[in-house]
Tab-separated table of C-alpha atoms (C1' of nucleotides) in Angstrom:
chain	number	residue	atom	x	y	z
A	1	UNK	CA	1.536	37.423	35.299
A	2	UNK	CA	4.596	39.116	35.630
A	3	UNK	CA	7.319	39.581	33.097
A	4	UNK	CA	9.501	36.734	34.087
A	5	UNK	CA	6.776	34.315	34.209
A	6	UNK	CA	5.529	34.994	30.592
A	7	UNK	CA	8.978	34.407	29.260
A	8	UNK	CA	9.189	31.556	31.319
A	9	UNK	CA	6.710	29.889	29.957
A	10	UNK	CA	7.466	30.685	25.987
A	11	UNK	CA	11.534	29.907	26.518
A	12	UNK	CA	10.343	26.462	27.285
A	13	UNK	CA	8.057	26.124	25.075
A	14	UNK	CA	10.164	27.612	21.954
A	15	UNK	CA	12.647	24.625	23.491
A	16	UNK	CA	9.682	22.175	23.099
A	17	UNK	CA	8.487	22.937	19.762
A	18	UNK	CA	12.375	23.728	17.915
A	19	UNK	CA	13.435	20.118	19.801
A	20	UNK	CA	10.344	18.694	18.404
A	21	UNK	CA	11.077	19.230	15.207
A	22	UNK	CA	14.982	18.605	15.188
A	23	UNK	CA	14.124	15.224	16.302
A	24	UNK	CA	11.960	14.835	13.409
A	25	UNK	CA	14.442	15.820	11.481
A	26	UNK	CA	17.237	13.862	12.816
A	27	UNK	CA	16.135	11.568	15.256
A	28	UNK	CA	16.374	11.396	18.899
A	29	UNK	CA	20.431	10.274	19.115
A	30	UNK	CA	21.672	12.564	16.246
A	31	UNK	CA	20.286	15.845	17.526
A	32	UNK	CA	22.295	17.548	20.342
A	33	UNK	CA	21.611	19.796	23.005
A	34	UNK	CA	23.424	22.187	21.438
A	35	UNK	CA	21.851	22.699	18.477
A	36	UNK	CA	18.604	22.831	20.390
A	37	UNK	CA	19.705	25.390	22.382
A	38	UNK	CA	21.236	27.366	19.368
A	39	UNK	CA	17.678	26.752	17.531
A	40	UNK	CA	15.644	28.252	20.486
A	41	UNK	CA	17.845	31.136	20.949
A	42	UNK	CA	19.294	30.650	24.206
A	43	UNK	CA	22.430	29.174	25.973
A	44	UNK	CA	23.206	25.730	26.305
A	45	UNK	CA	23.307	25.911	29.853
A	46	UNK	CA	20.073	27.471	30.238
A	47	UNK	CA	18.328	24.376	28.133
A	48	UNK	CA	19.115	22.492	31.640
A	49	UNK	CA	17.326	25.743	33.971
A	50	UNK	CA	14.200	24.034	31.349
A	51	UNK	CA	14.464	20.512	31.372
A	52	UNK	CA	17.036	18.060	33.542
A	53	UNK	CA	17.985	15.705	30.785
A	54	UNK	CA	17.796	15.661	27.399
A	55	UNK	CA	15.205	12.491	27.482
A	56	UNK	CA	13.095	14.789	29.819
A	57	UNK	CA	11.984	16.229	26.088
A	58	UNK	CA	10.288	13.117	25.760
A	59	UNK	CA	8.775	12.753	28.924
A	60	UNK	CA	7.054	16.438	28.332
A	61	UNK	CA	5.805	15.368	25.128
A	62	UNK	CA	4.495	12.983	26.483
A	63	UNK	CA	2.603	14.297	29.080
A	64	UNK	CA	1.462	17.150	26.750
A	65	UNK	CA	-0.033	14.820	24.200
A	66	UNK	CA	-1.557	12.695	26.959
A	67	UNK	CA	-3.701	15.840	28.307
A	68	UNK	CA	-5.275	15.968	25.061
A	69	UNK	CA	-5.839	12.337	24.322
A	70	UNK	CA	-7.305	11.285	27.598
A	71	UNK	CA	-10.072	14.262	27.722
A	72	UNK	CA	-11.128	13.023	24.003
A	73	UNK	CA	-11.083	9.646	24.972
A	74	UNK	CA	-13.137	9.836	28.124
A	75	UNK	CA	-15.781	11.084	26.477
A	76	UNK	CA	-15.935	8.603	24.273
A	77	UNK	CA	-15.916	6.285	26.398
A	78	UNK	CA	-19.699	7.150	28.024
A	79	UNK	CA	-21.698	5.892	24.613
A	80	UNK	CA	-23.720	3.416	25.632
A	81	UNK	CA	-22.167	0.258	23.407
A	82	UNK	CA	-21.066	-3.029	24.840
A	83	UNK	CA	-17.967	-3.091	26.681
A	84	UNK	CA	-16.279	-5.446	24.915
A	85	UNK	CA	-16.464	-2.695	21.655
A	86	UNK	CA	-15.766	0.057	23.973
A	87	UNK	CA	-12.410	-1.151	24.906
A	88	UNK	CA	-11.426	-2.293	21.722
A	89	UNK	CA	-12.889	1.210	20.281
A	90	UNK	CA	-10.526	2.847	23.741
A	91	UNK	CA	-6.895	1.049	22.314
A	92	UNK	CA	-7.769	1.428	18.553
A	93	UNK	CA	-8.361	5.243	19.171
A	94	UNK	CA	-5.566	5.709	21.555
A	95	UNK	CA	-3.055	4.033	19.005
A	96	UNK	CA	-4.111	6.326	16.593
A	97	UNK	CA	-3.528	9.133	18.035
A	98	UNK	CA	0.057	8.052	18.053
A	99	UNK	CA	0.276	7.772	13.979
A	100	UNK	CA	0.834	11.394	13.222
A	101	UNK	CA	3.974	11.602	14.858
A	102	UNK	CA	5.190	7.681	14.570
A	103	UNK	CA	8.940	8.249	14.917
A	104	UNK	CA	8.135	10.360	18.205
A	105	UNK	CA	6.007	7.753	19.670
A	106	UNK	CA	8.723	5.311	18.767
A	107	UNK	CA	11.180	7.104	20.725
A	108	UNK	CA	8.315	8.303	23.954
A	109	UNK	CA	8.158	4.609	24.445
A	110	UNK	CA	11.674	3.286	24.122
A	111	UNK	CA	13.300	6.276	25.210
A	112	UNK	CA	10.945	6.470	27.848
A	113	UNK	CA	11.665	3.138	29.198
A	114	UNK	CA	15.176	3.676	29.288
A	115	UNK	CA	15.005	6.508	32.027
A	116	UNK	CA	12.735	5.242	34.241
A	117	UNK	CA	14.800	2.142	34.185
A	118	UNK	CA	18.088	4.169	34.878
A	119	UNK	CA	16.534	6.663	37.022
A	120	UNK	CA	16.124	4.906	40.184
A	121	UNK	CA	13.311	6.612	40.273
A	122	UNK	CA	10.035	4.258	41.316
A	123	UNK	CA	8.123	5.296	38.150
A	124	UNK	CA	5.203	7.446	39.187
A	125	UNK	CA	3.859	5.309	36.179
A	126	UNK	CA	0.759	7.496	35.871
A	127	UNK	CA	0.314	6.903	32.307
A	128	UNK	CA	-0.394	3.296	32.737
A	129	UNK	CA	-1.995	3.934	36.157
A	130	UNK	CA	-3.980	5.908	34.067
A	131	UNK	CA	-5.010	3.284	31.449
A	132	UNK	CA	-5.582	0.487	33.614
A	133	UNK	CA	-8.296	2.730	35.621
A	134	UNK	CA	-10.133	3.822	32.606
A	135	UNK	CA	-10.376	0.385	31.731
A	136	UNK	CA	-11.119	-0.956	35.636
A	137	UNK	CA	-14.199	1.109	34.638
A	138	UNK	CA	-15.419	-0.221	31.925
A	139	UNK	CA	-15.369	-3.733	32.915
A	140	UNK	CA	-16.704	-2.882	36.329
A	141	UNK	CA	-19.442	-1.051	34.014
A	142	UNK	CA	-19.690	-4.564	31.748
A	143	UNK	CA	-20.282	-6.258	35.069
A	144	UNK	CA	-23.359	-4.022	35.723
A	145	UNK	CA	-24.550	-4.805	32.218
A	146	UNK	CA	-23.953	-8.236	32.443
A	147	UNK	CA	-21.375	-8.088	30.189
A	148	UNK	CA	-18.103	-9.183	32.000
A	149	UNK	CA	-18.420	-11.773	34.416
A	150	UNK	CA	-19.100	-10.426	37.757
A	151	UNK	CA	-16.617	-12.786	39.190
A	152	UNK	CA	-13.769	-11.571	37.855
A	153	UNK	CA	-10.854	-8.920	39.136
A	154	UNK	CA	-11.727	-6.211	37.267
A	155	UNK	CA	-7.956	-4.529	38.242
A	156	UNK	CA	-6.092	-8.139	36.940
A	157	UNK	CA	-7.988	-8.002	33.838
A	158	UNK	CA	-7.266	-4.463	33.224
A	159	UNK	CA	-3.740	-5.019	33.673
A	160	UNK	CA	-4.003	-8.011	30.786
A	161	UNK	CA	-5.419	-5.637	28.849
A	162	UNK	CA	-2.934	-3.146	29.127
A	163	UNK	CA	0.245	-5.669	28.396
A	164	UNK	CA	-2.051	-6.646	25.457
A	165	UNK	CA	-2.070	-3.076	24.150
A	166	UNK	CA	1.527	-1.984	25.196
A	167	UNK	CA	2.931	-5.320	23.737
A	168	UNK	CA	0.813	-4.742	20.496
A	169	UNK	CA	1.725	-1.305	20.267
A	170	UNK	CA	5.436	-1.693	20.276
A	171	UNK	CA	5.013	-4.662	17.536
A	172	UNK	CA	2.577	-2.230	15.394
A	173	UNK	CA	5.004	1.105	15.837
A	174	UNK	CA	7.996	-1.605	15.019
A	175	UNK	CA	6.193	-2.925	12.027
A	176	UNK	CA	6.049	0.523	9.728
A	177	UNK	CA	2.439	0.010	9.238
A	178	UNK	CA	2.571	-4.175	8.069
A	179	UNK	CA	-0.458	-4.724	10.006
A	180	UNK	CA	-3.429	-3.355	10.877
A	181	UNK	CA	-3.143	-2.597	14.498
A	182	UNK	CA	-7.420	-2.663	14.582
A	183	UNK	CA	-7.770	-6.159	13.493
A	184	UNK	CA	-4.826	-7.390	15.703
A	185	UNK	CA	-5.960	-5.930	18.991
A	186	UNK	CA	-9.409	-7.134	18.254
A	187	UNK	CA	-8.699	-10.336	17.983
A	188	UNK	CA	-6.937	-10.646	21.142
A	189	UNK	CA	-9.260	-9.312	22.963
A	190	UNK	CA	-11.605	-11.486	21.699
A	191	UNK	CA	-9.652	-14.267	22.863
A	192	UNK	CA	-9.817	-12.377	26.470
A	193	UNK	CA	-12.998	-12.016	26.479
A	194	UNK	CA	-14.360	-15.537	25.173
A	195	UNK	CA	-11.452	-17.398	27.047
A	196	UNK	CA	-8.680	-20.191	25.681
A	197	UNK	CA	-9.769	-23.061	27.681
A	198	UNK	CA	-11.777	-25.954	26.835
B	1	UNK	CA	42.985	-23.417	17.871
B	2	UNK	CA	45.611	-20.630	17.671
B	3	UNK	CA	47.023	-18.764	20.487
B	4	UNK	CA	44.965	-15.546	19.064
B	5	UNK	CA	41.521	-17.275	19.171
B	6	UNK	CA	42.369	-18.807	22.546
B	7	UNK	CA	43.464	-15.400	23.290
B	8	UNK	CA	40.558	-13.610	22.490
B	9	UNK	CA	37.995	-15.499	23.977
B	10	UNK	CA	39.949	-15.253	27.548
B	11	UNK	CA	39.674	-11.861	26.955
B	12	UNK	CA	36.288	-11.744	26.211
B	13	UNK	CA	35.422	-13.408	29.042
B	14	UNK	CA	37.631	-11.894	31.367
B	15	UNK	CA	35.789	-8.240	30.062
B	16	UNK	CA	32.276	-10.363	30.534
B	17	UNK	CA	32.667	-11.177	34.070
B	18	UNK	CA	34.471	-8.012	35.294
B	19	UNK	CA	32.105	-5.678	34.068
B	20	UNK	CA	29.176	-8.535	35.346
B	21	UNK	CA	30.812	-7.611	38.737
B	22	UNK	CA	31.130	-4.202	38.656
B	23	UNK	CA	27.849	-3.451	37.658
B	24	UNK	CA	26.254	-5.614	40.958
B	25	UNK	CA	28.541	-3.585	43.296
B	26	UNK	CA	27.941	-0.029	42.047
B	27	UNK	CA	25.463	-0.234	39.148
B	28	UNK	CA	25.523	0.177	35.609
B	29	UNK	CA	25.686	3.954	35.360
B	30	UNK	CA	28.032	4.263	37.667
B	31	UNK	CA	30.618	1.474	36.060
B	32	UNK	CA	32.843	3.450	33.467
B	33	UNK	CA	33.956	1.996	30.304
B	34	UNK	CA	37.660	3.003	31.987
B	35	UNK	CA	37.565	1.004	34.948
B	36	UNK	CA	36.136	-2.260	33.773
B	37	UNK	CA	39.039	-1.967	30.975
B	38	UNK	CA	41.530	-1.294	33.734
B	39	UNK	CA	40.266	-3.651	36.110
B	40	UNK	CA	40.445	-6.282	32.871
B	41	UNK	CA	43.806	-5.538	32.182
B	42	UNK	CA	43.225	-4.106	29.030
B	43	UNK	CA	43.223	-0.475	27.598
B	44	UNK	CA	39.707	1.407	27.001
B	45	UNK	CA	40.017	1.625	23.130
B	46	UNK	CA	40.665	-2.119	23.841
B	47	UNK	CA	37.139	-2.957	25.183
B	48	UNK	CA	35.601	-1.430	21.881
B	49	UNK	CA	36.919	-4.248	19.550
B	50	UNK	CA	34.904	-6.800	21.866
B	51	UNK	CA	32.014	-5.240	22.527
B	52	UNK	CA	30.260	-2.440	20.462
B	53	UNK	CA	29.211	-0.346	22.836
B	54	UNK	CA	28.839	-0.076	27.127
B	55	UNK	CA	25.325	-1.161	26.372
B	56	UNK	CA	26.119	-4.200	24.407
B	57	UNK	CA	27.379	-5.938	27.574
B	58	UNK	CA	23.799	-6.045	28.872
B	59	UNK	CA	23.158	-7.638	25.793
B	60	UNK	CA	25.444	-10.008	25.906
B	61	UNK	CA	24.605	-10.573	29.391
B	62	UNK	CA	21.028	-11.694	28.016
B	63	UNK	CA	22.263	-14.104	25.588
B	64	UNK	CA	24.495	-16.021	27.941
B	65	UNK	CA	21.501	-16.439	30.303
B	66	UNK	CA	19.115	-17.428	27.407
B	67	UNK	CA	21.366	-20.344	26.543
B	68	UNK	CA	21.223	-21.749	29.671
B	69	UNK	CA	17.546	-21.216	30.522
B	70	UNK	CA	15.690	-22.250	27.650
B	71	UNK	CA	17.522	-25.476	27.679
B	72	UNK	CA	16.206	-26.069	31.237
B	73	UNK	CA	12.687	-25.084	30.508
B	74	UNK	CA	12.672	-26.556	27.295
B	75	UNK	CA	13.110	-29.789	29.051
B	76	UNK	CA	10.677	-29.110	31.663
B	77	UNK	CA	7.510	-28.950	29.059
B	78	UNK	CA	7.900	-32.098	28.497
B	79	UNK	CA	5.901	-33.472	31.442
B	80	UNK	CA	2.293	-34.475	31.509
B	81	UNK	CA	0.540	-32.008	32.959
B	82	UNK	CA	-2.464	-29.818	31.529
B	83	UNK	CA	-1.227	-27.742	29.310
B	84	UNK	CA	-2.295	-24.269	31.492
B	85	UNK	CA	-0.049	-25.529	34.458
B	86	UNK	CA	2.629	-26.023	31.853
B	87	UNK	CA	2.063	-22.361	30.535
B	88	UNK	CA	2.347	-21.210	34.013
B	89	UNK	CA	5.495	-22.739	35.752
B	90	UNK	CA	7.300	-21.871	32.520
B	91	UNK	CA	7.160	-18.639	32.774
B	92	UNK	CA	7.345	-18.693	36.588
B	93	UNK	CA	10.267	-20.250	36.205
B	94	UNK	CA	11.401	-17.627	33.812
B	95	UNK	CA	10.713	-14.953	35.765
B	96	UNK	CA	12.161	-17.325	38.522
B	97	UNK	CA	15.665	-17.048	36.407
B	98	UNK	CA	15.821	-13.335	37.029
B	99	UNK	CA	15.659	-13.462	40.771
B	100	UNK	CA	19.404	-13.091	41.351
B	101	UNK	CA	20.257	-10.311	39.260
B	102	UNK	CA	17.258	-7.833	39.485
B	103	UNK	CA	18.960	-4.903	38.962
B	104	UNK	CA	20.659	-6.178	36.084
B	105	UNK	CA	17.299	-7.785	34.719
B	106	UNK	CA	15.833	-4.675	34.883
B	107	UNK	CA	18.391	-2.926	32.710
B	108	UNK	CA	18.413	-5.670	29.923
B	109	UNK	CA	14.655	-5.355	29.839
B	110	UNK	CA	14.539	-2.285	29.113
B	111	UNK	CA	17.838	-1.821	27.423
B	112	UNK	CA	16.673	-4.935	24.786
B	113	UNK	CA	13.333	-2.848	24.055
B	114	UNK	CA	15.412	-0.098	23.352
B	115	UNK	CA	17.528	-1.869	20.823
B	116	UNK	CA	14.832	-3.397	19.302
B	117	UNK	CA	13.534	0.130	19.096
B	118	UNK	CA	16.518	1.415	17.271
B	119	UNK	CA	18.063	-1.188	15.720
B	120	UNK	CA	15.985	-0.134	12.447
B	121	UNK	CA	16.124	-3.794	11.602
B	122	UNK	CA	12.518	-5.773	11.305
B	123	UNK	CA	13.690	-7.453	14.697
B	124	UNK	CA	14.335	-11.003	14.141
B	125	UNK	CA	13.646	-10.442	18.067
B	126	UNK	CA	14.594	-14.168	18.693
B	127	UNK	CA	14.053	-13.475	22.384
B	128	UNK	CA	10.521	-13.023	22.197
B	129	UNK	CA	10.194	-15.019	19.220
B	130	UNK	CA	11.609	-17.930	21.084
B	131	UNK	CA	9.379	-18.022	23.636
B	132	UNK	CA	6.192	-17.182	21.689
B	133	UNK	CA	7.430	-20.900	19.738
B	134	UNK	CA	6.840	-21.922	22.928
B	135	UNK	CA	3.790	-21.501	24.207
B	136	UNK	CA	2.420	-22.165	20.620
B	137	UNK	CA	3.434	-25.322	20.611
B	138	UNK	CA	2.254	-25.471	24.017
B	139	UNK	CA	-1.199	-24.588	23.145
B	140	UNK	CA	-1.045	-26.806	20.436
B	141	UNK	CA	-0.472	-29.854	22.346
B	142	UNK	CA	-3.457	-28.766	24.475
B	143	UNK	CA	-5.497	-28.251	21.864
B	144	UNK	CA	-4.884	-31.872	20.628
B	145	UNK	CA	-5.301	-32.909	24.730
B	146	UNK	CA	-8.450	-30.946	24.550
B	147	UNK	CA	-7.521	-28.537	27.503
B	148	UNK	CA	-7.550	-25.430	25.202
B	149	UNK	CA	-10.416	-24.455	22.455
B	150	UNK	CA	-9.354	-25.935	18.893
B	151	UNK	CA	-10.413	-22.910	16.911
B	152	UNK	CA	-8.589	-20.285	18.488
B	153	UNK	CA	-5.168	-18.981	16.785
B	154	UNK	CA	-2.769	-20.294	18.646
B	155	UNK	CA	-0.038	-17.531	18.266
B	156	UNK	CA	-1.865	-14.689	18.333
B	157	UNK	CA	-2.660	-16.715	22.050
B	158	UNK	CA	0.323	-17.391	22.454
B	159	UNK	CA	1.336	-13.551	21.739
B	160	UNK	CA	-1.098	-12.388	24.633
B	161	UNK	CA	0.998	-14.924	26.588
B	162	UNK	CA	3.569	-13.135	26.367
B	163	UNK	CA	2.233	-9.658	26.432
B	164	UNK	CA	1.214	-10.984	30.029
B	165	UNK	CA	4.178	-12.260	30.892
B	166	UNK	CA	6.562	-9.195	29.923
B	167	UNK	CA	4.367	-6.787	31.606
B	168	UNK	CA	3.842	-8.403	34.810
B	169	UNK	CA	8.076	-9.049	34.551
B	170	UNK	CA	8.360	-5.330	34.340
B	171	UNK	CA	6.089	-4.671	37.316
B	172	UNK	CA	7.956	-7.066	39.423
B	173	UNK	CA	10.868	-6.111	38.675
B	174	UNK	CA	10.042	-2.921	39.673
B	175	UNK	CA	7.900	-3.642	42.260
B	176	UNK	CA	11.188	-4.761	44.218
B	177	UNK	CA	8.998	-7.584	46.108
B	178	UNK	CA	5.899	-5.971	46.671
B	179	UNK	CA	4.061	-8.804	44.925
B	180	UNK	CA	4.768	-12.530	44.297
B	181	UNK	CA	4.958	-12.881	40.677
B	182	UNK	CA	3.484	-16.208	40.391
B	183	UNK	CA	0.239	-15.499	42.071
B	184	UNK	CA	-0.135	-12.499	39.886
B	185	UNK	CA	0.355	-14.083	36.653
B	186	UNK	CA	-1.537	-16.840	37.956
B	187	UNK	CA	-4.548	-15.181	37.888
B	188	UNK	CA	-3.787	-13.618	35.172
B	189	UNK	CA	-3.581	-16.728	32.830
B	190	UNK	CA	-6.913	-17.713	34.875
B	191	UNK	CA	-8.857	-14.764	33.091
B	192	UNK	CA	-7.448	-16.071	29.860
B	193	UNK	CA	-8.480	-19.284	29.850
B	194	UNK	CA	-11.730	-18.954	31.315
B	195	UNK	CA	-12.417	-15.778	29.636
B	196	UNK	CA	-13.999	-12.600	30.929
B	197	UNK	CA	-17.501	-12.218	28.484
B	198	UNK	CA	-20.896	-13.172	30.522
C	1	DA	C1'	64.687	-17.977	9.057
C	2	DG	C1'	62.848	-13.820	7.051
C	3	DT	C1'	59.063	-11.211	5.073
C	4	DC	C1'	54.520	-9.676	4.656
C	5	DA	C1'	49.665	-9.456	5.857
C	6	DT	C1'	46.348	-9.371	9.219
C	7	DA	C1'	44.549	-8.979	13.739
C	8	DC	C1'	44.673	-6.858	17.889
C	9	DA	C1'	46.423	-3.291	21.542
C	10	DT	C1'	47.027	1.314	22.815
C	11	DG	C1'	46.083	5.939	24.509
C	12	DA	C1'	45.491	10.661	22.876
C	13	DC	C1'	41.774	12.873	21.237
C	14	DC	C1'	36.853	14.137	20.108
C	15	DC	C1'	32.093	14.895	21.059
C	16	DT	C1'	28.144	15.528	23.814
C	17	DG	C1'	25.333	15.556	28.018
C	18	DG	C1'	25.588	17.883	31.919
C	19	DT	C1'	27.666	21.211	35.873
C	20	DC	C1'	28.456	25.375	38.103
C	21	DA	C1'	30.819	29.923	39.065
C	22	DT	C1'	29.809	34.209	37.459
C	23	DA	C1'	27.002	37.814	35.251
C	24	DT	C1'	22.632	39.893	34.180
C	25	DT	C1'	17.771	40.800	34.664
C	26	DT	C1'	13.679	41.394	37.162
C	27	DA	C1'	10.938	42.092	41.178
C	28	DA	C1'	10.338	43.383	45.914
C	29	DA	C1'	11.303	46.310	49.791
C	30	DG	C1'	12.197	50.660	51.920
D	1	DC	C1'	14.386	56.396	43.379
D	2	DT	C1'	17.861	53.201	45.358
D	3	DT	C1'	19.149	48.919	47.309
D	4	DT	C1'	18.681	44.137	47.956
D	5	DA	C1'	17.118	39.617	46.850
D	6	DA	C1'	15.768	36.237	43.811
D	7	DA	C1'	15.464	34.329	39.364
D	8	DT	C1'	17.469	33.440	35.136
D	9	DA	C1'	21.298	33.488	31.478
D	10	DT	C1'	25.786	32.313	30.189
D	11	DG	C1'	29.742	29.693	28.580
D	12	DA	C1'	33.990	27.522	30.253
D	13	DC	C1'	34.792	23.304	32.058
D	14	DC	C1'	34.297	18.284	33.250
D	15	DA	C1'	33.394	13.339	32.728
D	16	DG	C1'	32.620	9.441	30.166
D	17	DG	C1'	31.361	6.924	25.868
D	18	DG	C1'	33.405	6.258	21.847
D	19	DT	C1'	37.044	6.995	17.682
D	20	DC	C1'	41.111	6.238	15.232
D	21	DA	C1'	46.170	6.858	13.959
D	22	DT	C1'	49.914	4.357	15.326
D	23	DG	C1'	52.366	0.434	17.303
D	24	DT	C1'	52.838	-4.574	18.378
D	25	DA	C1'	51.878	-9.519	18.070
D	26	DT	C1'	50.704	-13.497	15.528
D	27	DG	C1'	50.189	-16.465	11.603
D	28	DA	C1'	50.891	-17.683	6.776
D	29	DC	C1'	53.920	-18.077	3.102
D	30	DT	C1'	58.350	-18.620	0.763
DNA sequence: AGTCATACATGACCCTGGTCATATTTAAAG
DNA sequence: CTTTAAATATGACCAGGGTCATGTATGACT
């Protein structure tokens, strides 16, 4: 690892860490690039040699907290309970893991939002890609256990279980803690799983 | 009326529908605060006392259409059909409602989550609020027609409802055609009412 | 009709995200 | 060791959203 690589890689991540914290601070909107720059000890043209935008911050956090959620939560997922609890037990731990940092999270998925929407871009959308397949899994694992109806789309229904947990999220992150995100998610999947028709 | 309230709704308007025009022909982030003022015949401090911010046209935008749809809609519940059917051309037709503006739709989506997100206030989020009235009441007059369970909650149903149907809106929407949006949520609202448990 | 208060219009200015020409540092080649 | 190439750093500058001191128009009151 040569020289220029090494500082490479701790200029950005002295950018991560001081923006991290500013937006703690401050909040997203009130902190500027400048002072980010100022903070990490560098130039504020060469916060942009680091990251395109200023919402690219978020998108990096982002992706750095998802590396370490994902491994933790795939293991989890192999203990042999019903599926039904291992899903529930699969949101209710992911949420979690957002609570430490709450204003972040708030800000990863509204900020977030906002530039894919403005981008252009077709969202890569890995991060749900990558929900939707852990939970494809378990329910095509149910189905071998005779626990989800073999019948069913096992992609469709992890996709309803997805909006269920994105849409519950964003009401729970919303809500400062005025409901317990646990009992709310497991009720509607219990109405997913049991069914609303008569 | 006096000549300044008659004044200042023209105006109003006039901003409304040159900035609705501007944005179709060369997108949102490309349509400057200066030329939609210019193009209204006004100056760009001008535009400020009418609407808060750029953003705040795409709210607007939202509001105007929400008038005029959920009066339609509203009206179309009211035929007897099972209540599922109902559930499922109203928010085809929703979606429906979006068809002709898609780019636009696809900033007010994710600009209203963002304002929601910062807004700070507990959202009286009247949007989603509104249509989660909806399918209650929808449910509940199934319930009572025995097409849907009686002991289930009806809103926290009626919330996966619409978890379901803002997700799948934000797929399509970004799917740019890929997918017909009423045969996916279709299916979708199949898995709910029949349930995925063996 | 004249005066005063209020509402609205204006455009110069400010701030911040981002750009890019220029300078500096590091690594590779001879 | 010297030269060249590539990578990175810098800060002046630009564009666009937004602000606000100043000017103008309208309405109410006498």
């Amino acid at each position: 690892m040569s020289l220029r690589e090494k500082k490479k890689i701790e200029t950005k991540n002295r950018i991560f860490e001081v923006s991290g914290r500013l937006f703690k601070e401050k909040g997203f909107e009130n902190t500027t690039v400048d002072e980010i720059a100022k903070e990490a000890g560098i130039a504020k043209g060469t916060f942009f040699n680091y990251f395109p935008t200023k919402e690219a911050l978020l998108l990096y956090f982002g992706e750095q907290r998802d590396e370490l959620i994902y491994n933790l939560i795939e293991n989890e997922t192999k203990r042999s309970i019903p599926a039904k609890e291992k899903i529930t037990n699969l949101l209710v731990r992911l949420a979690e893991s957002y609570e430490k940092d709450r204003e972040l999270t708030k800000l990863l998925i509204f900020e977030y939002r906002r530039y894919i929407g403005y981008s252009g871009l077709r969202p890569d959308n890995s991060r749900s890609r990558r929900i939707i397949k852990i939970l494809q899994d378990l329910l095509e694992e149910g189905m071998k256990n005779s626990e989800v109806k073999s019948h069913i789309e096992a992609k469709k229904a992890a996709e309803v279980l997805t909006a269920i947990y994105v849409h519950s999220l964003m009401m729970w992150v919303n809500a400062d803690g005025d409901f317990s995100f646990s009992s709310d998610i497991s009720g509607k999947i219990d109405l997913l799983f049991e069914g609303i028709g008569d």
